[in-house]
PDB file of C-alpha atoms and ligand atoms in Angstrom:
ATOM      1  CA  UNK A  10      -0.333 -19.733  -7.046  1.00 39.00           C
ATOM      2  CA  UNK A  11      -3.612 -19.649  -8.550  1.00 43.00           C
ATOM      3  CA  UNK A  12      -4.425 -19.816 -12.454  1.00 42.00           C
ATOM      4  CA  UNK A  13      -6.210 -16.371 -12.044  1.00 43.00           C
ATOM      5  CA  UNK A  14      -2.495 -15.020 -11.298  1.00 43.00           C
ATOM      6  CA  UNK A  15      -0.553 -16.907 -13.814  1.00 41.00           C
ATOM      7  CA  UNK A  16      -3.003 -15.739 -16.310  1.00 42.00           C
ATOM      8  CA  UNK A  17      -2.862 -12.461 -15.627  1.00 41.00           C
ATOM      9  CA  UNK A  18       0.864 -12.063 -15.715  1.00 40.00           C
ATOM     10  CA  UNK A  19       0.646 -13.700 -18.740  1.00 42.00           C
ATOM     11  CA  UNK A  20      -1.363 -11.147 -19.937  1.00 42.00           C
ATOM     12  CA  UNK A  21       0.270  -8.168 -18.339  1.00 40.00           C
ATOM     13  CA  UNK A  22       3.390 -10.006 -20.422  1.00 40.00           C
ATOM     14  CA  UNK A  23       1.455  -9.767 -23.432  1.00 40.00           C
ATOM     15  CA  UNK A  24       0.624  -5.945 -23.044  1.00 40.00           C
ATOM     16  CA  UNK A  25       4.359  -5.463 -22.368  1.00 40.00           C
ATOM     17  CA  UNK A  26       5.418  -7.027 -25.292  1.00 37.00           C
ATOM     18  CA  UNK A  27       3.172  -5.248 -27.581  1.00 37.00           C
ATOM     19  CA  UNK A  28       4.752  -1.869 -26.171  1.00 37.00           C
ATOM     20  CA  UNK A  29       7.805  -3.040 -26.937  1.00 37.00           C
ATOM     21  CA  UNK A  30       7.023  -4.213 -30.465  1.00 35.00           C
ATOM     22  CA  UNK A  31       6.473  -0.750 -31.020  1.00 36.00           C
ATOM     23  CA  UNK A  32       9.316   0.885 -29.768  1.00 36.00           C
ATOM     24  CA  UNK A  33      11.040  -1.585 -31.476  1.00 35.00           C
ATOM     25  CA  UNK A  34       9.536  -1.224 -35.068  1.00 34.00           C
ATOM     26  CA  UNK A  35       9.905   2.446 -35.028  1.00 33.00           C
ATOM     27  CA  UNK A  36      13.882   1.672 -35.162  1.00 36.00           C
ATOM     28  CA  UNK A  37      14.532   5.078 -34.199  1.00 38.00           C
ATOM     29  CA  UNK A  38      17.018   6.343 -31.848  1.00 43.00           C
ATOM     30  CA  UNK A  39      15.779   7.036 -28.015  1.00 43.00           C
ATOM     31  CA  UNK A  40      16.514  10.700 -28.331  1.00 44.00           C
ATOM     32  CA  UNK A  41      12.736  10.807 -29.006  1.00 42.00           C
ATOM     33  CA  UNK A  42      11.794   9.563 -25.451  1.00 44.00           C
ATOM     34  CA  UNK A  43      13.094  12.988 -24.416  1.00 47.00           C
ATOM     35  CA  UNK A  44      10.867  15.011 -26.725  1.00 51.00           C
ATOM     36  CA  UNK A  45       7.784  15.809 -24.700  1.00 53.00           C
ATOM     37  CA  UNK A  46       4.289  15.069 -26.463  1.00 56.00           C
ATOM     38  CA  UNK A  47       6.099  12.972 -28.670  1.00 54.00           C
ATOM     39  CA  UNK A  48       3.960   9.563 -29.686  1.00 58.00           C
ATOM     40  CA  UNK A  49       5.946   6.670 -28.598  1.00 55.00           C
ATOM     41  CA  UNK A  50       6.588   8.481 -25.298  1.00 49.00           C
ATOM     42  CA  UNK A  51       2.793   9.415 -24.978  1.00 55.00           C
ATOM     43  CA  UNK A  52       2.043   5.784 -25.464  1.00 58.00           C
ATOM     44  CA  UNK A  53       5.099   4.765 -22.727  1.00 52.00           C
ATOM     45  CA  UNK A  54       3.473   6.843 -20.529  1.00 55.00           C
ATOM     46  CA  UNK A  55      -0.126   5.614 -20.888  1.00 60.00           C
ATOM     47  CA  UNK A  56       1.319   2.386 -20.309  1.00 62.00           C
ATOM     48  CA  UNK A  57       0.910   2.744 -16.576  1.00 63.00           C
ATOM     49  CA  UNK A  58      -1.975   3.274 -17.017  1.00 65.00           C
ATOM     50  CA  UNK A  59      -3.165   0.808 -19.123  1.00 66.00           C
ATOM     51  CA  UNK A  60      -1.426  -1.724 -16.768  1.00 69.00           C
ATOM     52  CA  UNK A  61      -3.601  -0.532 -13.598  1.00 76.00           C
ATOM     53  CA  UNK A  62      -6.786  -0.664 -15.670  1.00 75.00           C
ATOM     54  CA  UNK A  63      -6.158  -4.259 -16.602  1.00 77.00           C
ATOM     55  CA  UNK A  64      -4.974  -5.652 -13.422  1.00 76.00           C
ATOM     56  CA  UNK A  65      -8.491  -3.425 -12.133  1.00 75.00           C
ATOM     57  CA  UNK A  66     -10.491  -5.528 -14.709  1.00 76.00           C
ATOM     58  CA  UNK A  67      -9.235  -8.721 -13.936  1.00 71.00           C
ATOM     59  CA  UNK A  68      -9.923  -8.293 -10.797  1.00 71.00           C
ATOM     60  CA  UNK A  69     -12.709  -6.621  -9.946  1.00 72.00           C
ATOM     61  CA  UNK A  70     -14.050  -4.483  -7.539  1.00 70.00           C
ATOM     62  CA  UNK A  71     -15.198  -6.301  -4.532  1.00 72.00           C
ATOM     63  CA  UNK A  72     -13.597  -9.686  -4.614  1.00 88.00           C
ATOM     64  CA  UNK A  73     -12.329 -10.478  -1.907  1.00 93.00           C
ATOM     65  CA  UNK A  74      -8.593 -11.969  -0.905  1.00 96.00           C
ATOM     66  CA  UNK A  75      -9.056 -15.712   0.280  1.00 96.00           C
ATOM     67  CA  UNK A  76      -9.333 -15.820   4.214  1.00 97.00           C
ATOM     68  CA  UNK A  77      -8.071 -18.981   6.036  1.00 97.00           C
ATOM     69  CA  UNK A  78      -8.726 -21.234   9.072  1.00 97.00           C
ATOM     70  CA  UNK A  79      -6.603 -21.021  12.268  1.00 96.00           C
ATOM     71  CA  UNK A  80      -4.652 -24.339  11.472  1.00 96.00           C
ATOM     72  CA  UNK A  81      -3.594 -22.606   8.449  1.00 96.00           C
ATOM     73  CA  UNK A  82      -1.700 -20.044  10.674  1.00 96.00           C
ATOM     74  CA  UNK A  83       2.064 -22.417  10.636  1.00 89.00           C
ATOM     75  CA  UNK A  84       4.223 -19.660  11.724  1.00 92.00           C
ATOM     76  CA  UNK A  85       4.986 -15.970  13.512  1.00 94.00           C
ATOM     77  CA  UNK A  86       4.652 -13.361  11.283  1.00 96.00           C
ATOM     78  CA  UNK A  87       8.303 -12.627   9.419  1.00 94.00           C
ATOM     79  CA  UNK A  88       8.866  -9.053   9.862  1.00 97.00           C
ATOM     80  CA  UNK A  89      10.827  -7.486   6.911  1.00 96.00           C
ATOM     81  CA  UNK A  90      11.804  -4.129   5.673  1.00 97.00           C
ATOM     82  CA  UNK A  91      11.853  -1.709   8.424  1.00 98.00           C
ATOM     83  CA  UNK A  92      11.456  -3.612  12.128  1.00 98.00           C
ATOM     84  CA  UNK A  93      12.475  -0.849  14.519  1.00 97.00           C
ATOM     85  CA  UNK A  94      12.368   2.928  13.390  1.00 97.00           C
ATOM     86  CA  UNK A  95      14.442   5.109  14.683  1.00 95.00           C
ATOM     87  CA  UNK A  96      13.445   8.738  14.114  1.00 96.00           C
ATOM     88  CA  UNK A  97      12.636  11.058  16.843  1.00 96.00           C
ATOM     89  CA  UNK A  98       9.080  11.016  16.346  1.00 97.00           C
ATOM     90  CA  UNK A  99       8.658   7.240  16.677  1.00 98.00           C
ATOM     91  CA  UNK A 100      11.275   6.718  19.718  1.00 98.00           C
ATOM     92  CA  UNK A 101       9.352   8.910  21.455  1.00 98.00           C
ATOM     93  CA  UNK A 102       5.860   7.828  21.132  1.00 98.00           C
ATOM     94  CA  UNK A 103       7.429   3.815  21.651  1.00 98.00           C
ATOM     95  CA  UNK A 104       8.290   5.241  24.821  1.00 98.00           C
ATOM     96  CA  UNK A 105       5.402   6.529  25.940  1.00 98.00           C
ATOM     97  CA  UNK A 106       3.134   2.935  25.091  1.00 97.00           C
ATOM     98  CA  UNK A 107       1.996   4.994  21.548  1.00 98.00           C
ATOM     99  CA  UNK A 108      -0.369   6.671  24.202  1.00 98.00           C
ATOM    100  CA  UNK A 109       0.169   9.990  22.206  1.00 98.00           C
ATOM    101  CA  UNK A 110      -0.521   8.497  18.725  1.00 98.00           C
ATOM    102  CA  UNK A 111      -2.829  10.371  16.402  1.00 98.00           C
ATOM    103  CA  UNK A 112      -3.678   8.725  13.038  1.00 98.00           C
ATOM    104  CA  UNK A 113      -4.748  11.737  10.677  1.00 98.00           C
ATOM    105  CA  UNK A 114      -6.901  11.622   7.899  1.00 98.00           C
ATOM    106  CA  UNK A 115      -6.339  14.755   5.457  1.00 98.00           C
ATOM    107  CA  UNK A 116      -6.179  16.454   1.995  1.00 98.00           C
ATOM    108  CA  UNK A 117      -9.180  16.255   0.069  1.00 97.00           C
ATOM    109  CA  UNK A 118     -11.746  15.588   2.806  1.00 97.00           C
ATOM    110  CA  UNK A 119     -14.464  17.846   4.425  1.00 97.00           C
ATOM    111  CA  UNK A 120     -12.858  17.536   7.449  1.00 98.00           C
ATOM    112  CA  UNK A 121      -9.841  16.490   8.539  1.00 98.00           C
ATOM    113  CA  UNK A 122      -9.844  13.888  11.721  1.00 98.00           C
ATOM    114  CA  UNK A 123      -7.400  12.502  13.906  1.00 98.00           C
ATOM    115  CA  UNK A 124      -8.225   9.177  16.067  1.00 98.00           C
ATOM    116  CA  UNK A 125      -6.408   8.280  18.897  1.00 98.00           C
ATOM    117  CA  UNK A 126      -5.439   4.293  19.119  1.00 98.00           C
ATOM    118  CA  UNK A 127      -8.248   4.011  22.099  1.00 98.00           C
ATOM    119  CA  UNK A 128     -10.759   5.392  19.763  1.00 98.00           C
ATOM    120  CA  UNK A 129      -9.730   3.258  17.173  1.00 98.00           C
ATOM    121  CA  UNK A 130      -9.580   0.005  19.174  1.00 98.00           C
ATOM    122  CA  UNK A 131     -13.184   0.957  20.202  1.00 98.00           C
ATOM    123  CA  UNK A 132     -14.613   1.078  16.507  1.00 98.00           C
ATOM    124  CA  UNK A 133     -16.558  -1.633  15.072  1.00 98.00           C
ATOM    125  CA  UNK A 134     -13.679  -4.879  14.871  1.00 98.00           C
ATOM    126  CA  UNK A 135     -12.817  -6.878  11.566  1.00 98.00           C
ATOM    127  CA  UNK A 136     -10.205  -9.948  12.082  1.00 98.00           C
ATOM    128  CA  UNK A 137      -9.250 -11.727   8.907  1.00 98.00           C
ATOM    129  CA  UNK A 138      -6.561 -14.637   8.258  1.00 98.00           C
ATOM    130  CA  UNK A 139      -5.015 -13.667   5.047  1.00 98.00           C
ATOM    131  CA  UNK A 140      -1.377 -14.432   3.173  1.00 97.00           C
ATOM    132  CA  UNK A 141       1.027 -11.860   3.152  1.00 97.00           C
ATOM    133  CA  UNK A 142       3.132 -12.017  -0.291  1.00 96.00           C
ATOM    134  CA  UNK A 143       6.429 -10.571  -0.837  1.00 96.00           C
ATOM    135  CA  UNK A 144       7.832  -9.763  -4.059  1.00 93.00           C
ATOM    136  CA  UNK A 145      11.492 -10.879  -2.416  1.00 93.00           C
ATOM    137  CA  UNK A 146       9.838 -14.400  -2.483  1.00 93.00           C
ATOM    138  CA  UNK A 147       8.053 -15.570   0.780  1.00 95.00           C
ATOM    139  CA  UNK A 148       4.689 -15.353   2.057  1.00 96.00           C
ATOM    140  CA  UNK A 149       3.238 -15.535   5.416  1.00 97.00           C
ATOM    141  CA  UNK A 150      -0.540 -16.448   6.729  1.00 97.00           C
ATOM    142  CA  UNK A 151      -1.415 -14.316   9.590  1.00 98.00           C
ATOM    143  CA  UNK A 152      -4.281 -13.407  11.742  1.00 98.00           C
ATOM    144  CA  UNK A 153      -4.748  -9.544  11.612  1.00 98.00           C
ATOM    145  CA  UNK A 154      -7.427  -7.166  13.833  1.00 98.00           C
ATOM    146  CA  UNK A 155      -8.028  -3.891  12.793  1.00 98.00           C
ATOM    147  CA  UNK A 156     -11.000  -1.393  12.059  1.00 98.00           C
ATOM    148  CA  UNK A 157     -12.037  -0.915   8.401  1.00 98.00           C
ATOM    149  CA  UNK A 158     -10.510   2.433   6.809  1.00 98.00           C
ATOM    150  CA  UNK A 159     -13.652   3.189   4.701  1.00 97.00           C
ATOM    151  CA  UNK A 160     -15.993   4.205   7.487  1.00 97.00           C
ATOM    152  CA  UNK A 161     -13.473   6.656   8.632  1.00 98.00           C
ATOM    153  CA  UNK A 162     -13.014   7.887   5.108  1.00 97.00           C
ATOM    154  CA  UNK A 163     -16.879   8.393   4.777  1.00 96.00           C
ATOM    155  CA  UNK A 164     -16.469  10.084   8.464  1.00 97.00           C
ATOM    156  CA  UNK A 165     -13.899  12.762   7.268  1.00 97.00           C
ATOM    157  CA  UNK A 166     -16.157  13.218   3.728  1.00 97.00           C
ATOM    158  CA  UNK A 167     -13.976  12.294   0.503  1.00 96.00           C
ATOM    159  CA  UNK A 168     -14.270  15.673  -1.752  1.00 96.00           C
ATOM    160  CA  UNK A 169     -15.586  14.604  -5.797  1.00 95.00           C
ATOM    161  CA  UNK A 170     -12.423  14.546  -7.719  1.00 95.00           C
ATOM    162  CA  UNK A 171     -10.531  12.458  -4.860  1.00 97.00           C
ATOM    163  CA  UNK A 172      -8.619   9.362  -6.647  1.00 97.00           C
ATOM    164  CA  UNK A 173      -6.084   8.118  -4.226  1.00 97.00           C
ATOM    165  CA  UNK A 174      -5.056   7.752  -0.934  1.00 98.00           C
ATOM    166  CA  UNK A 175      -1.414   8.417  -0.028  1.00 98.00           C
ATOM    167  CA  UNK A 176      -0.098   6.357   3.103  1.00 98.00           C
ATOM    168  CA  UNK A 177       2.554   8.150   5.477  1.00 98.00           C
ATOM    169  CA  UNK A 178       4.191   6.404   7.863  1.00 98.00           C
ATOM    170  CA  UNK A 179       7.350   7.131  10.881  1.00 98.00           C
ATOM    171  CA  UNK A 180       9.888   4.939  10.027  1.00 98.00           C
ATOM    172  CA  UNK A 181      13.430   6.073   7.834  1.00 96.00           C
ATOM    173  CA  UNK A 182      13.623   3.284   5.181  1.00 96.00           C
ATOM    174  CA  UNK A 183      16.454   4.627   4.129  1.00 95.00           C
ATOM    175  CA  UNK A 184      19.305   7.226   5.054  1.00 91.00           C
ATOM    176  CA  UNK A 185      20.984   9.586   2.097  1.00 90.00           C
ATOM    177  CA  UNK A 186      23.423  12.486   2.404  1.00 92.00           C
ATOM    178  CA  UNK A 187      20.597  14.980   1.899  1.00 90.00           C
ATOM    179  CA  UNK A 188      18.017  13.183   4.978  1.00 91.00           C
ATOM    180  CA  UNK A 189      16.316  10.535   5.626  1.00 93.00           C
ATOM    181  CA  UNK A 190      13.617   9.422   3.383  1.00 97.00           C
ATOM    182  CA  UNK A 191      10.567   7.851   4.837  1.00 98.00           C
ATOM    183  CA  UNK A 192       8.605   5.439   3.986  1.00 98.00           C
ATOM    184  CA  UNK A 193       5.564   5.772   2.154  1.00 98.00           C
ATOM    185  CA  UNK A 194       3.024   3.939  -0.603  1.00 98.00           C
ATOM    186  CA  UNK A 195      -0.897   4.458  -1.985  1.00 98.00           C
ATOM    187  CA  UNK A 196      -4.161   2.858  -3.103  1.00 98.00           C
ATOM    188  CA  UNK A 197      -6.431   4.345  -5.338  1.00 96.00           C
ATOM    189  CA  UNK A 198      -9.779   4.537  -3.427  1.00 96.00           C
ATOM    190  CA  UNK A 199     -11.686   1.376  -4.203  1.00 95.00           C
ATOM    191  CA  UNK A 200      -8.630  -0.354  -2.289  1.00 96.00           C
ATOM    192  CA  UNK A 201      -9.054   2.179   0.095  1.00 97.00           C
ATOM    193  CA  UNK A 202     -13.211   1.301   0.649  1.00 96.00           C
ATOM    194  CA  UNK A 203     -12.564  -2.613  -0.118  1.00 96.00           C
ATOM    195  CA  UNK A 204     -14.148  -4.630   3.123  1.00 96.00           C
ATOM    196  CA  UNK A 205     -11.113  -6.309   3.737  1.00 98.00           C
ATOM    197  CA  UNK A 206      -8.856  -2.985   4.159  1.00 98.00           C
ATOM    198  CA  UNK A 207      -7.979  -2.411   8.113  1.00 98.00           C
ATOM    199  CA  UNK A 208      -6.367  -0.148  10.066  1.00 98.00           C
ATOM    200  CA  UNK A 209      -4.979  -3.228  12.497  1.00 98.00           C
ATOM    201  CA  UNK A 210      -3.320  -3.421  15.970  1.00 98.00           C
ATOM    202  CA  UNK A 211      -3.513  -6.843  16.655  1.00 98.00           C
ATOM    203  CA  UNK A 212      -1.526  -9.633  14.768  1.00 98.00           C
ATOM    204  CA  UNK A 213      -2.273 -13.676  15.514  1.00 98.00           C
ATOM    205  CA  UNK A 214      -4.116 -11.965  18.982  1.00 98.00           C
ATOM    206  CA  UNK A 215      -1.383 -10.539  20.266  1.00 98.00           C
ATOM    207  CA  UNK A 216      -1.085  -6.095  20.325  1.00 98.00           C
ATOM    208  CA  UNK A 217       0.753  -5.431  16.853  1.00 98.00           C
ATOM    209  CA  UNK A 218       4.610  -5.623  17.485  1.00 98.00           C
ATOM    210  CA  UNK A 219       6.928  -2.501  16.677  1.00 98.00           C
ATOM    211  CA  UNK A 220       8.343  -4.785  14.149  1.00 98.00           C
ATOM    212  CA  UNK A 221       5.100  -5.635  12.400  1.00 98.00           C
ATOM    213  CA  UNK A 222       4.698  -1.898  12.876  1.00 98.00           C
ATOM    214  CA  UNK A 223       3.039  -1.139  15.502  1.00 98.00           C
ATOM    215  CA  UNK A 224       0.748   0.651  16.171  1.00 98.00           C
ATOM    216  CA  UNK A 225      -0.791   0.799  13.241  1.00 98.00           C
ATOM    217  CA  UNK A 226      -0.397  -0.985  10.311  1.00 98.00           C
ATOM    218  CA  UNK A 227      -2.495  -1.063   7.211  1.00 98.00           C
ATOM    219  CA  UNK A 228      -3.628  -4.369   4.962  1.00 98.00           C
ATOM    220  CA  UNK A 229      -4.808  -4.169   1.708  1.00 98.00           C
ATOM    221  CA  UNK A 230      -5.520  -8.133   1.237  1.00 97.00           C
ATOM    222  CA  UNK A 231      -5.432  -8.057  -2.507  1.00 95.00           C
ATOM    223  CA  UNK A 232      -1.998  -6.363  -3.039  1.00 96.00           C
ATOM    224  CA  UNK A 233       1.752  -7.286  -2.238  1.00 96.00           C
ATOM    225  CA  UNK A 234       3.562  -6.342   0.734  1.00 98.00           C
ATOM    226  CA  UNK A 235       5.201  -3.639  -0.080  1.00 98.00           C
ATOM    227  CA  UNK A 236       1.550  -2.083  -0.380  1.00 98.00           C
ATOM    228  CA  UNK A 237       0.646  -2.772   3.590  1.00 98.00           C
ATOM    229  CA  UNK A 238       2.008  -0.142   5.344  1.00 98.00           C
ATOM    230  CA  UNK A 239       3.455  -0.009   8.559  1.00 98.00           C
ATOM    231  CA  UNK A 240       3.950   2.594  11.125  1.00 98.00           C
ATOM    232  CA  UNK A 241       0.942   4.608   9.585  1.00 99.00           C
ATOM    233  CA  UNK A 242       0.674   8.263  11.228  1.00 98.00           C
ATOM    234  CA  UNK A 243      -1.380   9.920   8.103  1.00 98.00           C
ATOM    235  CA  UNK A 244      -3.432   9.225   5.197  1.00 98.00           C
ATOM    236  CA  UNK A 245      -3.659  11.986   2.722  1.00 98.00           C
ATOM    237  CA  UNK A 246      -6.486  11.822   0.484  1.00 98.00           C
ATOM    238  CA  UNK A 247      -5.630  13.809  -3.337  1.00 98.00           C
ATOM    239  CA  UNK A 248      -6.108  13.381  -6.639  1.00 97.00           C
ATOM    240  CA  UNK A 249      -2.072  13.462  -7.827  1.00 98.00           C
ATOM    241  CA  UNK A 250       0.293  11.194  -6.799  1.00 98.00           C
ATOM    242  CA  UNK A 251       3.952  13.000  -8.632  1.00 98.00           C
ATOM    243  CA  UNK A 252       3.911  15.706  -5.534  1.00 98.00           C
ATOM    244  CA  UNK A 253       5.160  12.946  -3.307  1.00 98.00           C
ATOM    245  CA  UNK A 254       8.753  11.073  -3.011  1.00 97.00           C
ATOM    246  CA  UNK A 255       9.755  10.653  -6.682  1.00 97.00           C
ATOM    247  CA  UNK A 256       6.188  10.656  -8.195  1.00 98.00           C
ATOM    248  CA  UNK A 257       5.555   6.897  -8.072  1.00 97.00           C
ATOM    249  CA  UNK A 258       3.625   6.909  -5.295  1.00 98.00           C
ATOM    250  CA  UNK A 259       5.785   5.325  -2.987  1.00 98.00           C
ATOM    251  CA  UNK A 260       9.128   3.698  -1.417  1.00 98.00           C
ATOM    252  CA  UNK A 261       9.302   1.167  -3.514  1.00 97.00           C
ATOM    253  CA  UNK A 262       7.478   2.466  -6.522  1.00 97.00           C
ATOM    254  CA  UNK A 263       9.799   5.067  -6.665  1.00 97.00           C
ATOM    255  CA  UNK A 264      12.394   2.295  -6.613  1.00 96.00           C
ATOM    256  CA  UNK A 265      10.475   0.458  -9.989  1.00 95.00           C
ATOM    257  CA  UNK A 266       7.767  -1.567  -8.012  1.00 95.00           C
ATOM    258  CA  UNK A 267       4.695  -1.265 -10.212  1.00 94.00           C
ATOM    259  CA  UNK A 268       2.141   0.802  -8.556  1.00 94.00           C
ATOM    260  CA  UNK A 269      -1.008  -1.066  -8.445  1.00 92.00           C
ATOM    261  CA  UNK A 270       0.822  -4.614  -6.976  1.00 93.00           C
ATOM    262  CA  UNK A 271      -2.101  -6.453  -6.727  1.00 89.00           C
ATOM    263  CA  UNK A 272      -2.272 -10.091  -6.604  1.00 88.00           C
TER     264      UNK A 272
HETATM  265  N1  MTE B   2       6.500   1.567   6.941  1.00 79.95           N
HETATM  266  C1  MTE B   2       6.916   0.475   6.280  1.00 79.95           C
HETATM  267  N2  MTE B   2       5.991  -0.343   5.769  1.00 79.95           N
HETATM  268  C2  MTE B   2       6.369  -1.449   5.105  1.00 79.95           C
HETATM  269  C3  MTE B   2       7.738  -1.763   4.897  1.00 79.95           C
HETATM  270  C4  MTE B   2       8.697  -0.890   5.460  1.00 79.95           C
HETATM  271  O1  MTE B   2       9.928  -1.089   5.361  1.00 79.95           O
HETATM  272  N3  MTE B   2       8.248   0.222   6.148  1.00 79.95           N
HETATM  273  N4  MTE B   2       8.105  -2.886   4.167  1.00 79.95           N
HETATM  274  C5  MTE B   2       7.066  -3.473   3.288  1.00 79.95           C
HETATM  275  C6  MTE B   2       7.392  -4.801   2.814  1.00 79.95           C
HETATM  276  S1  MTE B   2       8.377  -4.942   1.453  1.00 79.95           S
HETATM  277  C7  MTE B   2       6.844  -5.925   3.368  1.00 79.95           C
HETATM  278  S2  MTE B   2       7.078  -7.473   2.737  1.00 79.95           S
HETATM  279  C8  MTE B   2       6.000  -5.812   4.566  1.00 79.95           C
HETATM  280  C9  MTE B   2       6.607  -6.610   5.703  1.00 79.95           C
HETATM  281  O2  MTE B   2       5.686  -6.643   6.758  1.00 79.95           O
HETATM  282  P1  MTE B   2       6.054  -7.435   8.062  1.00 79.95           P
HETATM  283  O3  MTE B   2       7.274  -6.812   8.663  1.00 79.95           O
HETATM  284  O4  MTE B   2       4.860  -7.341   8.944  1.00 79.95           O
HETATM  285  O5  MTE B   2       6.335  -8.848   7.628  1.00 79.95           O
HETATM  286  O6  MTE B   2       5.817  -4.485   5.010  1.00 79.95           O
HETATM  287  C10 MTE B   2       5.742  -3.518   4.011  1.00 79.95           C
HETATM  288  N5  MTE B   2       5.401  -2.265   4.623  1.00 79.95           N
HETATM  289 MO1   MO B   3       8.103  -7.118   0.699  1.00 79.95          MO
END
């Protein structure tokens, strides 16, 4: 692990603390976390916040995740999480080759596109050796080919006010008494733009396998792998993310990931 990434849990850490220190020193009971407006739960809220806008400074903009050589490639890609969806609307397009796959870009766009996985395979091609992290403690280097998601946001025209993108995707990550709930995470839209962020169908030169989550499959290079999306139907450009899932904008964020995940 780098120093960069020690340091800057360390000083997430420290922020955390601090918050702490003053719910803490107000020694009150937590009834007061239920009073809207009031200012220790104004300041617990903002901590969000605060968290994604240091893990934004340390980082940066445009730096971009470490890419390696082939030899660095030691092993097959370890799928985890969802490996072979089973709703409707998957089994049947895995049956017909994905040949009817659409992704769609919508929301807060100009225009709202859908690309087939021909047109997409015919764009302008990125490949990139990067290491997958997960926060359930492995990591994996793998080759992945894709086409870069910012051109095709430019293409659909990202309406002033846009912040995020929201990523939808097939498969049923997990099955309750009231449905199935489906997977889905977001990016604001500098992760969204960054040069290393593909749409990819290949993995170590092979087509993308249903269990890597094929067809599509998105990376974002500089966050953790609950942030890479597989299975990717739609992306929904807005400027909210509490309409969706339980307001944490996504699966796992919803389950107490934090948000931004970046590494
Ligand atoms: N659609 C979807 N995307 C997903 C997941 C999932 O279950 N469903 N799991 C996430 C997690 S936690 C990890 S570590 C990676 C696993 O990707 P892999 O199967 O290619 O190794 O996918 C991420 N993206
Ligand atoms: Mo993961």
């Amino acid at each position: 692990m780098s120093r960069l990434i020690v340091n800057r849990r360390r000083f997430l850490l420290g922020s955390a603390a601090a918050g702490s220190g003053l719910v803490l020193s107000g020694c009150e009971p937590f009834d007061f976390l239920g009073q809207r407006g009031h200012p220790v739960r104004r300041a617990m809220e903002q901590a969000n916040v605060l968290t994604y806008r240091a893990q934004r400074a340390l980082i940066g903009e445009q730096a971009l995740a470490r890419e390696y050589g082939e030899s660095e490639i030691r092993q097959g890609m370890r799928p985890n999480g969802s490996v072979e969806p089973t709703t409707p609307e998957y089994t049947l397009l895995r049956n017909a080759g994905f040949a009817p796959y659409r992704l769609t870009i919508k929301g807060m766009v100009e225009r709202r596109l859908s690309f087939s996985l021909a047109e997409l395979r015919n764009m302008p091609a990125r490949t990139q050796i990067t290491r997958h992290d997960c926060v359930e403690g492995w990591s994996c280097i793998a080759k992945w080919t894709g086409t870069r998601l910012g051109p095709l946001l430019d293409e659909a025209g990202v309406k002033p006010g846009a912040r995020y993108c929201v990523y939808h995707c097939f498969d049923n990550i997990q099955r309750t008494a009231s449905g199935d709930i489906l997977y889905y995470t977001s990016s604001d839209l500098i992760d969204a733009y960054h040069p290393q962020t593909i749409l990819s169908y290949g993995l170590n030169d092979q087509v993308l396998p249903v269990s890597n989550g094929a067809p599509i499959r998105l990376r974002i290079e500089r966050t953790l792998g609950y942030k890479q999306p597989k299975y990717l139907h739609t992306i929904e450009v807005v400027d909210d993310l509490s309409p969706f899932g339980r307001g944490k904008g996504g699966y796992w964020e919803d389950n107490g990931y934090d948000w931004y995940g970046g590494i």
